[in-house]
Structures are given as structure tokens and as C-alpha cells.
Amino acid sequence: MKKILITGALGQIGSELTTFLRKRYGDKKVIASDIKPKLEGTIGQEGPFEHIDCLNAPEIYSAVKKYKIDTVFHLAAILSASGEKNPQLAWKVNINGLYNVLEIAREYQCAVFTPSSIAAFGPSTPKDSTPQETIQRPTTIYGLTKVTGELLCDYYYFKYKVDTRGVRFPGIISYLTLPGGGTTDYAVEIFYQALKYKKYTCFLDKNTSLDMMYIPDALKAAVNLMEADSSKLKHRNAYNITAESFTPAELAQEIKKYIPDFEMKYDIDPMRQAIADSWPNQLDDRAAREDWGWSPDYNLKAMTKDMIEKLKIKLRIA
Ligand code: NAD
Ligand code: AKB
């Protein structure tokens, strides 16, 4: 990876991936881009930033040519809850945006990292130890776009030898940038509300078990997969990865260890509950462990401790 372009770089994952990649490869080697304008004082200050709408192929072409890009981390997307509110936009951004990136990658021989999600599974998928290869019949438009995206990546690898790689991310928990309209967003919001007000009303039922991952593990996964020996990779659509699986009640219990008077209430949002109920409880990530050495560093306990420490500093709470 000599010159990297990140799409959707101002989002929850992109904002941290930009800094992570710049520390590893150099500020000028990593070009951040987003449809949103870069705000002064936010990410992207230390290196180049381009305005790129991934639906506008010439904007991607021109950045790839200008910077001689050889690797694209394609993160621009519409997430699950936002997708259900505007399915047409979700299809357009998630499918046409990826298609544009893959076409340019084919022409300019770029490697492409595209995240899939636990949302690529549905109610008929085995819920526990969800296998790497299994039934994928999601019921959200976001999930449909993730399955289609996985198949497109496979197709471009086998048909055109584009070096496509991907992971099925679980819900990502981070403290720098707020999540962008997903079903797992509660697991970030809860920390802000617990620290600021000592209470949180959760939109998912207390017993809803989902795969989750702390952002340092997500960044490590993306980079380790992209740096892995190509000949070892048996899957070109997306690898199952996970770090921890917990319910809102279990997360609240862990937070209480640091904020004893924290109170959790529940006011279930039927749309997001139905989405969460259609996703697995916990993925089987053995293929990622075997093929490229995947292994997470954070579990619920370690993640909660670090999130609280980092957010206290961010929110200036003693
Ligand atoms: P996000 O919503 O926080 O960020 C997405 C970014 O894409 C935003 O900054 C947005 O402005 C940008 N964007 C939207 N439309 C665009 C367009 N037309 N052109 C260019 N940019 C556009 O999302 P995220 O959480 O950072 O997710 C990044 C990727 O990881 C997505 O593919 C998502 O599906 C996947 N993923 C995320 C999670 C998670 O929990 N965050 C879990 C599984 C998979
Ligand atoms: C969402 O909830 O939509 C995302 C995801 C798991 O893909 N966080």
C-alpha cells in the first residue's frame, strides 16, 4: 500500500482509520475523502483531503490519477437504520458507489477494502456461531446491499483479478466520531449519556445479543487483512470477525462498575428492534483467525474501561 484513498473518511470508522493509516504509512500517503465538507479542526488536517461523492465516478477517477492511488478503503455507505428510512438512497450509495470504486480499481489495478457487516445475515441464518459460509437472506435494504457488495467483490476478484478484501464488521464502538445511523448505535450513545447524565434510555430490548467490536480492533482488522499474504486468503467477499457479543443489560452492568448510580431504561424502537432481531448473536470467526491471524485485543471489560477513560477526557469530566 503506497498511496491510499479513503472514501467516507469523515464517518465513524473513517475518521479514525485516516489517522491510523497516516501514522503507519505517512501523512501524505493517505488521501481522505467524503461527500461532506471537512470541518476545520477535525480529521484530515495532517494530510490531503478531497471532496468525493462516490456516486460521481469522475471525482474518484480524478483523485486516483492525481495521487497515483494503489489502494482504496471504501467506507462511504448508508447504514441500517438510515437505510430503512430511505431505501432508494441506501441502494444507490452502497451499490453504485461500490461499483464505481471497483470499476476504477479494475482499470488502475488498485486493491480495494470494503467492509461488509453482520447485517449481511438474516432471520434464517444460524444465530449462534454463525458460519463463514451460510444462508444470507437479510431483510433490510442495508443487508441486501452488503450481500450484493460481497458478491460483487468476489466477481471482480475472479473475473478481473482485482485484489478485493473485506470483513463483516460487527457494531463498532468508538469515542472520536458518533455513529452514522445504525442499529448498534446504542452501544456508543450509552457511554455519552452515562457519563453526562448517569442515565440512558435504550431503544433495543435488554436481552438483544449482538456482536460488537472496539474501534482499535476494527482498525487492526482492516490493516492486517490488507497487509496479509494474498495467497493465504480463501475468501474475497468478506471474513466473519468478532471481538465480543453482549446485550444492552450486560453493557449497562459493566458501565455500573464505573458509574454505580447509572440507570438504564428501555423504550424499544420497533424498527431497530426488528433489525437487531434479524441479525446473529455471535459470528464464528475461525476463517479469519486461520487465514490472516485475526485476534481481537478488547473484550467487554477492557473496552468499557478504555471507553470511559477516553470519553472522560473528551467530555472534560473529572
Ligand atoms: P458512517 O455513516 O459513520 O460514515 C459513512 C460516511 O460516508 C459519512 O461520512 C458520509 O458522509 C459518507 N458518505 C455518504 N454518502 C456518500 C457518498 N455518496 N459519497 C461519499 N461519501 C459518502 O459509517 P461508518 O460506521 O464509518 O461505516 C463505514 C463502513 O463500515 C460502511 O460500509 C459500513 O456499512 C461498514 N460497517 C460499519 C459498522 C459500524 O458499526 N460502524 C458495522 C459494520 C459495517
Ligand atoms: C448498523 O447498525 O447498521 C451498523 C452495522 C452493524 O452494520 N453498525
mmCIF file of N, CA, C and O in Angstrom, residues 175-208:
data_model
loop_
_atom_site.group_PDB
_atom_site.id
_atom_site.type_symbol
_atom_site.label_atom_id
_atom_site.label_comp_id
_atom_site.label_asym_id
_atom_site.label_seq_id
_atom_site.Cartn_x
_atom_site.Cartn_y
_atom_site.Cartn_z
ATOM 1 N N TYR A 175 -15.024 6.511 20.297
ATOM 2 C CA TYR A 175 -15.267 7.740 21.058
ATOM 3 C C TYR A 175 -14.979 9.016 20.265
ATOM 4 O O TYR A 175 -15.309 10.107 20.690
ATOM 5 N N LEU A 176 -14.353 8.909 19.075
ATOM 6 C CA LEU A 176 -13.983 10.130 18.346
ATOM 7 C C LEU A 176 -15.170 10.703 17.584
ATOM 8 O O LEU A 176 -15.529 11.865 17.745
ATOM 9 N N THR A 177 -15.793 9.876 16.733
ATOM 10 C CA THR A 177 -16.900 10.327 15.876
ATOM 11 C C THR A 177 -18.132 9.488 16.175
ATOM 12 O O THR A 177 -18.037 8.263 16.283
ATOM 13 N N LEU A 178 -19.281 10.144 16.295
ATOM 14 C CA LEU A 178 -20.518 9.415 16.613
ATOM 15 C C LEU A 178 -20.917 8.516 15.447
ATOM 16 O O LEU A 178 -20.630 8.829 14.290
ATOM 17 N N PRO A 179 -21.612 7.410 15.735
ATOM 18 C CA PRO A 179 -22.048 6.521 14.654
ATOM 19 C C PRO A 179 -23.064 7.193 13.741
ATOM 20 O O PRO A 179 -23.753 8.136 14.135
ATOM 21 N N GLY A 180 -23.155 6.660 12.518
ATOM 22 C CA GLY A 180 -23.902 7.371 11.468
ATOM 23 C C GLY A 180 -25.254 6.789 11.100
ATOM 24 O O GLY A 180 -25.596 6.756 9.928
ATOM 25 N N GLY A 181 -26.058 6.318 12.062
ATOM 26 C CA GLY A 181 -27.421 5.877 11.723
ATOM 27 C C GLY A 181 -27.592 4.381 11.641
ATOM 28 O O GLY A 181 -28.289 3.867 10.773
ATOM 29 N N GLY A 182 -26.959 3.661 12.597
ATOM 30 C CA GLY A 182 -27.070 2.205 12.611
ATOM 31 C C GLY A 182 -27.946 1.707 13.750
ATOM 32 O O GLY A 182 -28.466 2.505 14.540
ATOM 33 N N THR A 183 -28.077 0.390 13.821
ATOM 34 C CA THR A 183 -28.893 -0.256 14.861
ATOM 35 C C THR A 183 -28.069 -0.489 16.119
ATOM 36 O O THR A 183 -28.609 -0.571 17.219
ATOM 37 N N THR A 184 -26.740 -0.601 15.958
ATOM 38 C CA THR A 184 -25.875 -0.841 17.115
ATOM 39 C C THR A 184 -25.428 0.478 17.775
ATOM 40 O O THR A 184 -24.623 0.449 18.704
ATOM 41 N N ASP A 185 -25.967 1.608 17.320
ATOM 42 C CA ASP A 185 -25.531 2.921 17.832
ATOM 43 C C ASP A 185 -25.741 3.065 19.347
ATOM 44 O O ASP A 185 -25.073 3.875 20.002
ATOM 45 N N TYR A 186 -26.694 2.286 19.899
ATOM 46 C CA TYR A 186 -26.963 2.398 21.343
ATOM 47 C C TYR A 186 -25.690 2.171 22.159
ATOM 48 O O TYR A 186 -25.481 2.790 23.208
ATOM 49 N N ALA A 187 -24.826 1.268 21.635
ATOM 50 C CA ALA A 187 -23.645 0.864 22.402
ATOM 51 C C ALA A 187 -22.583 1.965 22.447
ATOM 52 O O ALA A 187 -21.588 1.843 23.172
ATOM 53 N N VAL A 188 -22.784 3.038 21.675
ATOM 54 C CA VAL A 188 -21.916 4.222 21.777
ATOM 55 C C VAL A 188 -22.646 5.290 22.591
ATOM 56 O O VAL A 188 -22.102 5.854 23.554
ATOM 57 N N GLU A 189 -23.911 5.552 22.225
ATOM 58 C CA GLU A 189 -24.708 6.581 22.918
ATOM 59 C C GLU A 189 -24.727 6.371 24.428
ATOM 60 O O GLU A 189 -24.656 7.309 25.205
ATOM 61 N N ILE A 190 -24.832 5.117 24.854
ATOM 62 C CA ILE A 190 -24.942 4.780 26.278
ATOM 63 C C ILE A 190 -23.769 5.371 27.083
ATOM 64 O O ILE A 190 -23.955 5.866 28.195
ATOM 65 N N PHE A 191 -22.564 5.374 26.503
ATOM 66 C CA PHE A 191 -21.393 5.877 27.230
ATOM 67 C C PHE A 191 -21.497 7.398 27.441
ATOM 68 O O PHE A 191 -21.201 7.902 28.521
ATOM 69 N N TYR A 192 -21.898 8.120 26.390
ATOM 70 C CA TYR A 192 -22.032 9.584 26.499
ATOM 71 C C TYR A 192 -23.085 9.934 27.555
ATOM 72 O O TYR A 192 -22.870 10.793 28.409
ATOM 73 N N GLN A 193 -24.247 9.236 27.477
ATOM 74 C CA GLN A 193 -25.351 9.549 28.387
ATOM 75 C C GLN A 193 -25.009 9.145 29.827
ATOM 76 O O GLN A 193 -25.348 9.848 30.770
ATOM 77 N N ALA A 194 -24.316 8.026 29.970
ATOM 78 C CA ALA A 194 -23.951 7.559 31.317
ATOM 79 C C ALA A 194 -22.997 8.557 31.967
ATOM 80 O O ALA A 194 -23.156 8.906 33.137
ATOM 81 N N LEU A 195 -22.035 9.037 31.197
ATOM 82 C CA LEU A 195 -21.057 9.964 31.768
ATOM 83 C C LEU A 195 -21.662 11.349 32.011
ATOM 84 O O LEU A 195 -21.380 11.992 33.008
ATOM 85 N N LYS A 196 -22.529 11.800 31.086
ATOM 86 C CA LYS A 196 -23.073 13.160 31.228
ATOM 87 C C LYS A 196 -24.235 13.217 32.221
ATOM 88 O O LYS A 196 -24.343 14.148 32.991
ATOM 89 N N TYR A 197 -25.152 12.209 32.142
ATOM 90 C CA TYR A 197 -26.419 12.312 32.919
ATOM 91 C C TYR A 197 -26.663 11.139 33.860
ATOM 92 O O TYR A 197 -27.681 11.088 34.525
ATOM 93 N N LYS A 198 -25.796 10.149 33.836
ATOM 94 C CA LYS A 198 -25.951 8.941 34.667
ATOM 95 C C LYS A 198 -27.231 8.169 34.348
ATOM 96 O O LYS A 198 -27.770 7.443 35.192
ATOM 97 N N LYS A 199 -27.799 8.370 33.171
ATOM 98 C CA LYS A 199 -28.950 7.555 32.758
ATOM 99 C C LYS A 199 -29.027 7.469 31.241
ATOM 100 O O LYS A 199 -28.513 8.348 30.537
ATOM 101 N N TYR A 200 -29.637 6.391 30.778
ATOM 102 C CA TYR A 200 -29.787 6.206 29.328
ATOM 103 C C TYR A 200 -31.053 5.404 29.055
ATOM 104 O O TYR A 200 -31.358 4.446 29.773
ATOM 105 N N THR A 201 -31.808 5.822 28.020
ATOM 106 C CA THR A 201 -32.974 5.056 27.596
ATOM 107 C C THR A 201 -32.599 4.342 26.308
ATOM 108 O O THR A 201 -32.335 4.985 25.294
ATOM 109 N N CYS A 202 -32.589 3.012 26.402
ATOM 110 C CA CYS A 202 -32.093 2.206 25.282
ATOM 111 C C CYS A 202 -33.232 1.860 24.327
ATOM 112 O O CYS A 202 -34.328 1.496 24.771
ATOM 113 N N PHE A 203 -32.959 1.937 23.021
ATOM 114 C CA PHE A 203 -34.011 1.647 22.027
ATOM 115 C C PHE A 203 -34.076 0.165 21.656
ATOM 116 O O PHE A 203 -34.909 -0.241 20.866
ATOM 117 N N LEU A 204 -33.158 -0.650 22.208
ATOM 118 C CA LEU A 204 -33.234 -2.106 21.993
ATOM 119 C C LEU A 204 -33.597 -2.792 23.312
ATOM 120 O O LEU A 204 -33.267 -2.276 24.391
ATOM 121 N N ASP A 205 -34.213 -3.953 23.214
ATOM 122 C CA ASP A 205 -34.578 -4.725 24.407
ATOM 123 C C ASP A 205 -33.326 -5.167 25.165
ATOM 124 O O ASP A 205 -32.285 -5.427 24.555
ATOM 125 N N LYS A 206 -33.452 -5.280 26.473
ATOM 126 C CA LYS A 206 -32.278 -5.580 27.313
ATOM 127 C C LYS A 206 -31.603 -6.906 26.984
ATOM 128 O O LYS A 206 -30.423 -7.093 27.259
ATOM 129 N N ASN A 207 -32.337 -7.840 26.379
ATOM 130 C CA ASN A 207 -31.749 -9.162 26.108
ATOM 131 C C ASN A 207 -31.284 -9.340 24.662
ATOM 132 O O ASN A 207 -31.029 -10.472 24.233
ATOM 133 N N THR A 208 -31.150 -8.253 23.907
ATOM 134 C CA THR A 208 -30.755 -8.368 22.492
ATOM 135 C C THR A 208 -29.242 -8.551 22.384
ATOM 136 O O THR A 208 -28.472 -7.614 22.586
#
